[in-house]
CSV table of N, CA and C in Angstrom, one decimal:
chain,number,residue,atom,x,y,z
A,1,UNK,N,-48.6,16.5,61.0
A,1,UNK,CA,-48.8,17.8,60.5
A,1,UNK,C,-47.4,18.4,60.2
A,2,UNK,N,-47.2,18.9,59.2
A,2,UNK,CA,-45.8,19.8,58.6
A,2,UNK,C,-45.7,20.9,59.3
A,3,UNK,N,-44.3,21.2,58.9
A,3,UNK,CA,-43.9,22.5,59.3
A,3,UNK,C,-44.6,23.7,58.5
A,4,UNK,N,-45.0,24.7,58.9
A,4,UNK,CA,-45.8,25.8,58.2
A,4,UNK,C,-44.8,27.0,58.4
A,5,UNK,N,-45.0,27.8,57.5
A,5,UNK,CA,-43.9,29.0,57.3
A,5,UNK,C,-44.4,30.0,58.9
A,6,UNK,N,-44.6,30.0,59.4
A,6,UNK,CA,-44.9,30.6,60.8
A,6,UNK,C,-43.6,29.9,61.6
A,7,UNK,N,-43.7,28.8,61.5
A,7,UNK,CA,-42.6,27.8,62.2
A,7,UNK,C,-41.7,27.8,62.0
A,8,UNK,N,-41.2,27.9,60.4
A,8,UNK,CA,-39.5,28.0,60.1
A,8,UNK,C,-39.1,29.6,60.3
A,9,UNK,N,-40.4,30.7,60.5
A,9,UNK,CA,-40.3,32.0,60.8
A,9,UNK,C,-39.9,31.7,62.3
A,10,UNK,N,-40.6,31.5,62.9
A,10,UNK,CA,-40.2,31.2,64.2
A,10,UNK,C,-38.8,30.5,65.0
A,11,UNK,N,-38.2,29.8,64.1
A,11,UNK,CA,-37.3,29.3,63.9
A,11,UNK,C,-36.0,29.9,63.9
A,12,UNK,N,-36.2,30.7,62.7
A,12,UNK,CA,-35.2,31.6,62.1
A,12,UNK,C,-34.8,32.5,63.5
A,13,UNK,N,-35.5,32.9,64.0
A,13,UNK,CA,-35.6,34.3,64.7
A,13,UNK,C,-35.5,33.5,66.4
A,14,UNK,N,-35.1,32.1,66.4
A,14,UNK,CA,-34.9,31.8,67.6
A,14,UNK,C,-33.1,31.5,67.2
A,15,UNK,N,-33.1,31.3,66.4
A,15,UNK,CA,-31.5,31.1,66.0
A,15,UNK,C,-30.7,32.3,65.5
A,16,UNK,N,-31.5,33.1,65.5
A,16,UNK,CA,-31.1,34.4,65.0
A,16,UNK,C,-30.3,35.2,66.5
A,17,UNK,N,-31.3,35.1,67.2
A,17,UNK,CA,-31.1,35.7,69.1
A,17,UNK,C,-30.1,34.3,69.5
A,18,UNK,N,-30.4,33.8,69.3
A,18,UNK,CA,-28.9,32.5,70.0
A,18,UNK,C,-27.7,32.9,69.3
A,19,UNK,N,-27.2,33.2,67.7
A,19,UNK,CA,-26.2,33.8,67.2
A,19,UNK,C,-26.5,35.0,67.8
A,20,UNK,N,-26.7,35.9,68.3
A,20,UNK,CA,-26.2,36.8,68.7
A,20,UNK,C,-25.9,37.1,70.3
A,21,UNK,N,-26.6,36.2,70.8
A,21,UNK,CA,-26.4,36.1,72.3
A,21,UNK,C,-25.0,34.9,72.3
A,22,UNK,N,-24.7,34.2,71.7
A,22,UNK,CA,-23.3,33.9,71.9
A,22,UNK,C,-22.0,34.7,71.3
A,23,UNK,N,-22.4,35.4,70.1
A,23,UNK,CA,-21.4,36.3,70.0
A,23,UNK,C,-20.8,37.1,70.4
A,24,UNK,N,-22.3,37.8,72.4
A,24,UNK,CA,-21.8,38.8,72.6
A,24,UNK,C,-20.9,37.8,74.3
A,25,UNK,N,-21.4,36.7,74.4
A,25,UNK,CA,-20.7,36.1,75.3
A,25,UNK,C,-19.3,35.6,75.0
A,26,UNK,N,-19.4,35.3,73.7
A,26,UNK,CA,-17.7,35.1,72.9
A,26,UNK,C,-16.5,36.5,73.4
A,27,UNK,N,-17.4,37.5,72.8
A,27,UNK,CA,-17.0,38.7,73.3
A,27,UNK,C,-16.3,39.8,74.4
A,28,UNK,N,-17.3,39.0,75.3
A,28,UNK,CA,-17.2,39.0,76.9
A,28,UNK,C,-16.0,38.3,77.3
A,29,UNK,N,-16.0,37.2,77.0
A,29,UNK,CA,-15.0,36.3,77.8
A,29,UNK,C,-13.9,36.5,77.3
A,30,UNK,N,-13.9,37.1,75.6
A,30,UNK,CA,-12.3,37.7,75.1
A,30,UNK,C,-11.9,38.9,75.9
A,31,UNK,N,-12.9,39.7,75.9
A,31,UNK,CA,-12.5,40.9,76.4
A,31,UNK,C,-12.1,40.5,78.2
A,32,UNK,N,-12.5,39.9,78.6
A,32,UNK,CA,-12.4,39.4,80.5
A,32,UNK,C,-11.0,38.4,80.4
A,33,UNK,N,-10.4,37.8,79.4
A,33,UNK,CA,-10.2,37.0,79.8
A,33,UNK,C,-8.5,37.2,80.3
A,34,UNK,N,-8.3,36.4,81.4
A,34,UNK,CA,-6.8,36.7,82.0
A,34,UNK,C,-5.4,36.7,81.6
A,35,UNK,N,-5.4,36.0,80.2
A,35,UNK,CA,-4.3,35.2,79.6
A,35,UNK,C,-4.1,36.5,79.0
A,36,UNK,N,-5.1,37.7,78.1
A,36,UNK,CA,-5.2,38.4,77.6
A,36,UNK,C,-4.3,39.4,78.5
A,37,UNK,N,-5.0,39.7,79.4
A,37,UNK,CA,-5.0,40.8,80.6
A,37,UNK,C,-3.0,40.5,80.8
A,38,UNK,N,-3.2,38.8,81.4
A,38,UNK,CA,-1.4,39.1,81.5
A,38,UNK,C,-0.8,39.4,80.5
A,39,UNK,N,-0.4,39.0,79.7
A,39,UNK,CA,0.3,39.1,78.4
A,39,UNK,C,0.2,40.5,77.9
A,40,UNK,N,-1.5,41.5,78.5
A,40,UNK,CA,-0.9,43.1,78.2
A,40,UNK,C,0.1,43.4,79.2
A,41,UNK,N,0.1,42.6,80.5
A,41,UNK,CA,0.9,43.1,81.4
A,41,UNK,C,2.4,42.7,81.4
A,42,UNK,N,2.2,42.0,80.6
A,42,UNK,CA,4.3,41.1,80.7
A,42,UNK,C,4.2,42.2,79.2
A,43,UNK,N,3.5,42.6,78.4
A,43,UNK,CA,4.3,43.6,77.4
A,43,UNK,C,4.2,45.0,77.8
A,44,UNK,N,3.6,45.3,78.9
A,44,UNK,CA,3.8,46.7,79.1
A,44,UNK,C,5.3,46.5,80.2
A,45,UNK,N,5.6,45.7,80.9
A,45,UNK,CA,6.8,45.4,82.0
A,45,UNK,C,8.2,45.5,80.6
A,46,UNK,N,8.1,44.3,79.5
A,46,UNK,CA,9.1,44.7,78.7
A,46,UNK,C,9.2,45.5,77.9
A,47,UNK,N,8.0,46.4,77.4
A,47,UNK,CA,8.5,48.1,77.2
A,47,UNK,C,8.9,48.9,78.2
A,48,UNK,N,8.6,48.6,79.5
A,48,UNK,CA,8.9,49.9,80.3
A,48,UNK,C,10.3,49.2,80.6
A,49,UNK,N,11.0,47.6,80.5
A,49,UNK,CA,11.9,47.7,80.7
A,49,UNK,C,13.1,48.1,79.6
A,50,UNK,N,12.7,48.2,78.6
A,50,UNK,CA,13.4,48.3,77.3
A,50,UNK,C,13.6,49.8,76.9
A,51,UNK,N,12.7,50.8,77.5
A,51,UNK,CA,12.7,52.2,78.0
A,51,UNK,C,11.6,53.0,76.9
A,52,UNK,N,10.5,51.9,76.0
A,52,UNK,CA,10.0,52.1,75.4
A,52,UNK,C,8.6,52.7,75.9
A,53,UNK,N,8.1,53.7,75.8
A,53,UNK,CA,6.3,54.4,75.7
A,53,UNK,C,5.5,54.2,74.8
A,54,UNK,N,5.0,53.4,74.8
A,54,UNK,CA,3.7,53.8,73.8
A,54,UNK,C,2.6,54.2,74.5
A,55,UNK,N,1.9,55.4,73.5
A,55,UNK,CA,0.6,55.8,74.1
A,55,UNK,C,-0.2,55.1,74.0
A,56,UNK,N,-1.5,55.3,74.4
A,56,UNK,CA,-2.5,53.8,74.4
A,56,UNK,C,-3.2,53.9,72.9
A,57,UNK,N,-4.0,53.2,72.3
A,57,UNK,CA,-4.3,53.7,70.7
A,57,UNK,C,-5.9,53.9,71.0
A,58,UNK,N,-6.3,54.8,70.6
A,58,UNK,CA,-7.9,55.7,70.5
A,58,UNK,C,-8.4,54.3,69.9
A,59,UNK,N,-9.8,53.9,70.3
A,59,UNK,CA,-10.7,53.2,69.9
A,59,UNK,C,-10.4,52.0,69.6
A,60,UNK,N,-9.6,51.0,70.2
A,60,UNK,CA,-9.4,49.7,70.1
A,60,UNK,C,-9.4,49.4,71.5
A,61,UNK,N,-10.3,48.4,71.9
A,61,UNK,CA,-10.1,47.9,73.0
A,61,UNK,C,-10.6,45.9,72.8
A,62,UNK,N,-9.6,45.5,72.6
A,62,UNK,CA,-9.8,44.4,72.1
A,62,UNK,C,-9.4,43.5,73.7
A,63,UNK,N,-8.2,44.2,74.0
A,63,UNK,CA,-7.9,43.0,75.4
A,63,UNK,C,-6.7,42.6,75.1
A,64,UNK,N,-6.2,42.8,73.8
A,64,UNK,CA,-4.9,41.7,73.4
A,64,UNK,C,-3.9,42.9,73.4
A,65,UNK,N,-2.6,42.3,74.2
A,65,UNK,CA,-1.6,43.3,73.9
A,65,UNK,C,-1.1,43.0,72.9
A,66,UNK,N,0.1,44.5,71.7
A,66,UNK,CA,0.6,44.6,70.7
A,66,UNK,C,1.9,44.1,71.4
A,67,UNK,N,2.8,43.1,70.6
A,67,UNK,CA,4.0,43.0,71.7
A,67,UNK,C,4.8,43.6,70.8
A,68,UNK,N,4.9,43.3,69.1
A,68,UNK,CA,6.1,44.0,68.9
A,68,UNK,C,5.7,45.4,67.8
A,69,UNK,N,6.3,45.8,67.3
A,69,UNK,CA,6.3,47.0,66.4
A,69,UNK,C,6.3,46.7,65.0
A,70,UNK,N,5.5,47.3,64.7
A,70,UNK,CA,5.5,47.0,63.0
A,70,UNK,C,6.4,46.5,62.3
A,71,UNK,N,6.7,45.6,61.7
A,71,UNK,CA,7.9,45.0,60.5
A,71,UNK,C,8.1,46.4,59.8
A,72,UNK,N,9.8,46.4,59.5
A,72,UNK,CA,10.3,47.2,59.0
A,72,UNK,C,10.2,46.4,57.3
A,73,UNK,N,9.4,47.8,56.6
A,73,UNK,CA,9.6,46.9,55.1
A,73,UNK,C,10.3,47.2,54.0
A,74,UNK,N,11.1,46.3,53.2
A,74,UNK,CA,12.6,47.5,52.3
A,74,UNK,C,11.8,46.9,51.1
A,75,UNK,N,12.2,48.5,50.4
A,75,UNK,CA,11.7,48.3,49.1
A,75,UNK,C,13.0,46.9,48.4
A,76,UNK,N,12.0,46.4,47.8
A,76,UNK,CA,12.8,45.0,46.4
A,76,UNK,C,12.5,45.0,45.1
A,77,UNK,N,13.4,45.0,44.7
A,77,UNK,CA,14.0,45.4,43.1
A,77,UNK,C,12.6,44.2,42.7
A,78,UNK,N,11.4,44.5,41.6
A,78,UNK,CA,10.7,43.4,41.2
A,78,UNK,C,11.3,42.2,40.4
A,79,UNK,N,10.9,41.0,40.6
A,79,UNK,CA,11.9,40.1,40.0
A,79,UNK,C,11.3,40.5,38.5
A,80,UNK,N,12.5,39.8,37.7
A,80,UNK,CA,12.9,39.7,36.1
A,80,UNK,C,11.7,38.8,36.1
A,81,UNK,N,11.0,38.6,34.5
A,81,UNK,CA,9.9,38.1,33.9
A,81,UNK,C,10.7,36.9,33.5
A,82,UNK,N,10.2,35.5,33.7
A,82,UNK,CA,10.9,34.8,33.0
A,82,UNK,C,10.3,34.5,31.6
A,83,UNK,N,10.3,33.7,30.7
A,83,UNK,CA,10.7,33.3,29.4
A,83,UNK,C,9.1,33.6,28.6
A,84,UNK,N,8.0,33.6,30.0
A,84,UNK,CA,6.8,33.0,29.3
A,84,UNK,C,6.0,34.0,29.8
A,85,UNK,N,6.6,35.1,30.6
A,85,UNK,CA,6.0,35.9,31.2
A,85,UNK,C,6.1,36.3,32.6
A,86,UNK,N,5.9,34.8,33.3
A,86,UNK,CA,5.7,34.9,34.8
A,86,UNK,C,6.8,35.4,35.6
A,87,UNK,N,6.2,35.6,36.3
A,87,UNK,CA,7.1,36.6,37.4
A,87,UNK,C,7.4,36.0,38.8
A,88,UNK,N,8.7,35.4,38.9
A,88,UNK,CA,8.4,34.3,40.3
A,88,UNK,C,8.8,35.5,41.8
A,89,UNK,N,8.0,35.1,42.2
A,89,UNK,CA,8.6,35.9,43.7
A,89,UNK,C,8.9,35.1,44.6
A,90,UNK,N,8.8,34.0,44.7
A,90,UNK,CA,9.6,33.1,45.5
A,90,UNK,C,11.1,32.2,45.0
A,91,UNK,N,11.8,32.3,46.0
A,91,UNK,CA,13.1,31.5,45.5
A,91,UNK,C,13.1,30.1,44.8
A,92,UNK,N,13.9,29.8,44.3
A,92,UNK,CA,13.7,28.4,43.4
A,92,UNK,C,14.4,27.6,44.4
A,93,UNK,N,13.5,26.5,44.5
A,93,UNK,CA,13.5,25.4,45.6
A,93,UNK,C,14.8,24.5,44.9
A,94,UNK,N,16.3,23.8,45.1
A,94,UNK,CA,15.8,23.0,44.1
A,94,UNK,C,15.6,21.2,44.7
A,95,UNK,N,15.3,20.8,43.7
A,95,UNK,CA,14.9,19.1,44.1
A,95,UNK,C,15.9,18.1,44.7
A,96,UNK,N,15.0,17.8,45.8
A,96,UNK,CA,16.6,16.7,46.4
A,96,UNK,C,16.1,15.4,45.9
A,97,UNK,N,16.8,14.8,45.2
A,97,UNK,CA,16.9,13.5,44.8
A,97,UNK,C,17.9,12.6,45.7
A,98,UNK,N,17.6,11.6,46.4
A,98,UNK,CA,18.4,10.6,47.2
A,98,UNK,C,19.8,10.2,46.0
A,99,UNK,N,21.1,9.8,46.6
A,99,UNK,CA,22.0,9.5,45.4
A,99,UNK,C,21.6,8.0,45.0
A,100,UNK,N,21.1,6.8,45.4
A,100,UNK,CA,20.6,5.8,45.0
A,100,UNK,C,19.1,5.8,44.4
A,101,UNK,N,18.4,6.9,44.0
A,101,UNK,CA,17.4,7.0,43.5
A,101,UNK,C,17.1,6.6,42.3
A,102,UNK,N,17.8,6.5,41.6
A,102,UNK,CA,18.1,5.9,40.1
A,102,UNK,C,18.1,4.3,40.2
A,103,UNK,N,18.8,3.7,41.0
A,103,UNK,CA,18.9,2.5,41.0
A,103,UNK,C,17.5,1.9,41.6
A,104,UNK,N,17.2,2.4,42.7
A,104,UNK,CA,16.0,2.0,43.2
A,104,UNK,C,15.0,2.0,42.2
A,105,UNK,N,15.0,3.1,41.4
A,105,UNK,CA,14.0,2.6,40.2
A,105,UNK,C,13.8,1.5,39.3
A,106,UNK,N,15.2,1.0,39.0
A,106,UNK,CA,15.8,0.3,37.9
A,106,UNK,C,15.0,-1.3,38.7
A,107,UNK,N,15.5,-1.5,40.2
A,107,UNK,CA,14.9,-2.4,40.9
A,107,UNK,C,13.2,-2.6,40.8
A,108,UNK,N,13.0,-1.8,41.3
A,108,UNK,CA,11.3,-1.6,40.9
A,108,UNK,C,10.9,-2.0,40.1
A,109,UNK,N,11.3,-1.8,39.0
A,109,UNK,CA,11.0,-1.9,37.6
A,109,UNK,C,11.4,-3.5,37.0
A,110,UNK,N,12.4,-3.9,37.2
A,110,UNK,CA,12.8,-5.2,37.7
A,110,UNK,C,12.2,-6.4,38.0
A,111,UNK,N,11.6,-6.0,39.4
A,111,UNK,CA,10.9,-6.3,39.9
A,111,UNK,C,9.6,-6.6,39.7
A,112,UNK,N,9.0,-5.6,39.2
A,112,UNK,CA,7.8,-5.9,38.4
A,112,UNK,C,7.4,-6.6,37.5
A,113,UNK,N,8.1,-6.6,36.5
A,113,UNK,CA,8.6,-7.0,35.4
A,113,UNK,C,8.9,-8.8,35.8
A,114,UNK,N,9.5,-9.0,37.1
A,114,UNK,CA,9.2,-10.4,37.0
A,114,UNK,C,8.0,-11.2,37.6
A,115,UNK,N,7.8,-10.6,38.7
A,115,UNK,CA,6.2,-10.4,39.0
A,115,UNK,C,5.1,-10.7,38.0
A,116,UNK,N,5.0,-9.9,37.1
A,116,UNK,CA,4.3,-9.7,35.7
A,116,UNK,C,4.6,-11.8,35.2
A,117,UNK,N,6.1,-11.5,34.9
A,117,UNK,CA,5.6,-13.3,34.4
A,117,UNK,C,5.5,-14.3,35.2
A,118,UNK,N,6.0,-14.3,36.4
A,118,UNK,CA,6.0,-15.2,37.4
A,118,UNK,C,4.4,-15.5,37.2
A,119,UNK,N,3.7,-14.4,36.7
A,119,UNK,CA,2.2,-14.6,36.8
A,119,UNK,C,1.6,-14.9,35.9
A,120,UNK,N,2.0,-15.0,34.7
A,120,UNK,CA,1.8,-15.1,33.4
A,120,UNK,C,2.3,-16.7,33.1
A,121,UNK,N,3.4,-17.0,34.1
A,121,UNK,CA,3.7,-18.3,33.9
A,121,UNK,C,2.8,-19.4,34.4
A,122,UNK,N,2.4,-18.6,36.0
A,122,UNK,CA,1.7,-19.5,36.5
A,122,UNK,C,0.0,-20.2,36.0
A,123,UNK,N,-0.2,-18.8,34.9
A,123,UNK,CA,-1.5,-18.8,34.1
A,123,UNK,C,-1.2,-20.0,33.6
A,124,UNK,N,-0.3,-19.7,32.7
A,124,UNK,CA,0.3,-20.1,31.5
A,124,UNK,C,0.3,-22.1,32.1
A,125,UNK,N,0.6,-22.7,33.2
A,125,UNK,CA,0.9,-24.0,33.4
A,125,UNK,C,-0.4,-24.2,34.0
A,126,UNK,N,-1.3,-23.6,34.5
A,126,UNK,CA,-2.8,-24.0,35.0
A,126,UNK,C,-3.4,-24.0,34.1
A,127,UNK,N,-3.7,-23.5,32.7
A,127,UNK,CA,-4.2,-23.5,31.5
A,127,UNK,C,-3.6,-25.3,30.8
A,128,UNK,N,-2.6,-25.3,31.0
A,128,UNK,CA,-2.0,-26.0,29.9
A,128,UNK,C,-1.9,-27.7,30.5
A,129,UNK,N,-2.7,-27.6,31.8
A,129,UNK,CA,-2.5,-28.7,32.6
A,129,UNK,C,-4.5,-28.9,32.8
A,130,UNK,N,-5.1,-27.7,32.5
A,130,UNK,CA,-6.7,-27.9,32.3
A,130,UNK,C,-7.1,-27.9,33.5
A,131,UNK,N,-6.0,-27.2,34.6
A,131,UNK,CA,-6.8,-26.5,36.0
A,131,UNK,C,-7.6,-24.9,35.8
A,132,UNK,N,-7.6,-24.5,35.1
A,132,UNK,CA,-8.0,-23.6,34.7
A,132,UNK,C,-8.0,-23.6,33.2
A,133,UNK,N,-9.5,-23.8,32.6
A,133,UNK,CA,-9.6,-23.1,31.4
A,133,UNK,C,-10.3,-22.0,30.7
A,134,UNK,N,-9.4,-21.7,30.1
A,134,UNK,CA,-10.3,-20.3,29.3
A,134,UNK,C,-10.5,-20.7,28.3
């Protein structure tokens, strides 16, 4: 017998109360949890040792302490448009190239290249000896 829409209803709404009954045990164990609890308490010891007050903040109660203070932000001149339009906001990386990098290619290439006939030779005397014919 199939599943009938009563069943995938039934379904739905059994997985529906399991997401929600773990979300509020996720919850729970954030809000309980000790690592949380210390960590508010080693940053309230280094504000009070640093001579700093903060008041507590209205309507967050998450568990997690704030340890530092907002980033101080300075206004920056927008970068120059370059040539094509775009506007880079990150610094220009530039490319490290090894100082033997050039040669190593030349090798490579070399290399291949005799690879290539070494294989071409070998065709080349198996054909012409009738171990191999094409």
């Amino acid at each position: 017998m199939g599943i009938t829409q009563l069943d995938m209803i039934r379904r739905q709404a059994e997985a529906a109360v399991q997401r929600q009954v773990s979300g509020e045990m996720a919850r729970l164990r954030r809000n309980t949890s000790l690592v949380a609890e210390l960590s508010s308490l080693a940053a309230r010891a280094v504000r009070a040792a640093a001579g700093h007050s903060r008041p507590p903040q209205e309507g967050r109660n998450t568990g997690r302490a704030l340890d530092s203070a907002p980033p101080q932000v300075q206004a920056a001149q927008p970068p120059a448009p370059c040539a094509d339009g775009y506007r880079r906001v990150s610094p220009v990386q530039m490319l490290y190239t090894p100082p033997d990098y050039q040669r190593r290619l030349v090798k490579k290439g070399i290399g291949i290249a005799l690879a290539a006939l070494l294989g071409l030779g070998i065709l080349w005397v198996l054909v012409r000896y009738s171990i191999l014919s094409l």
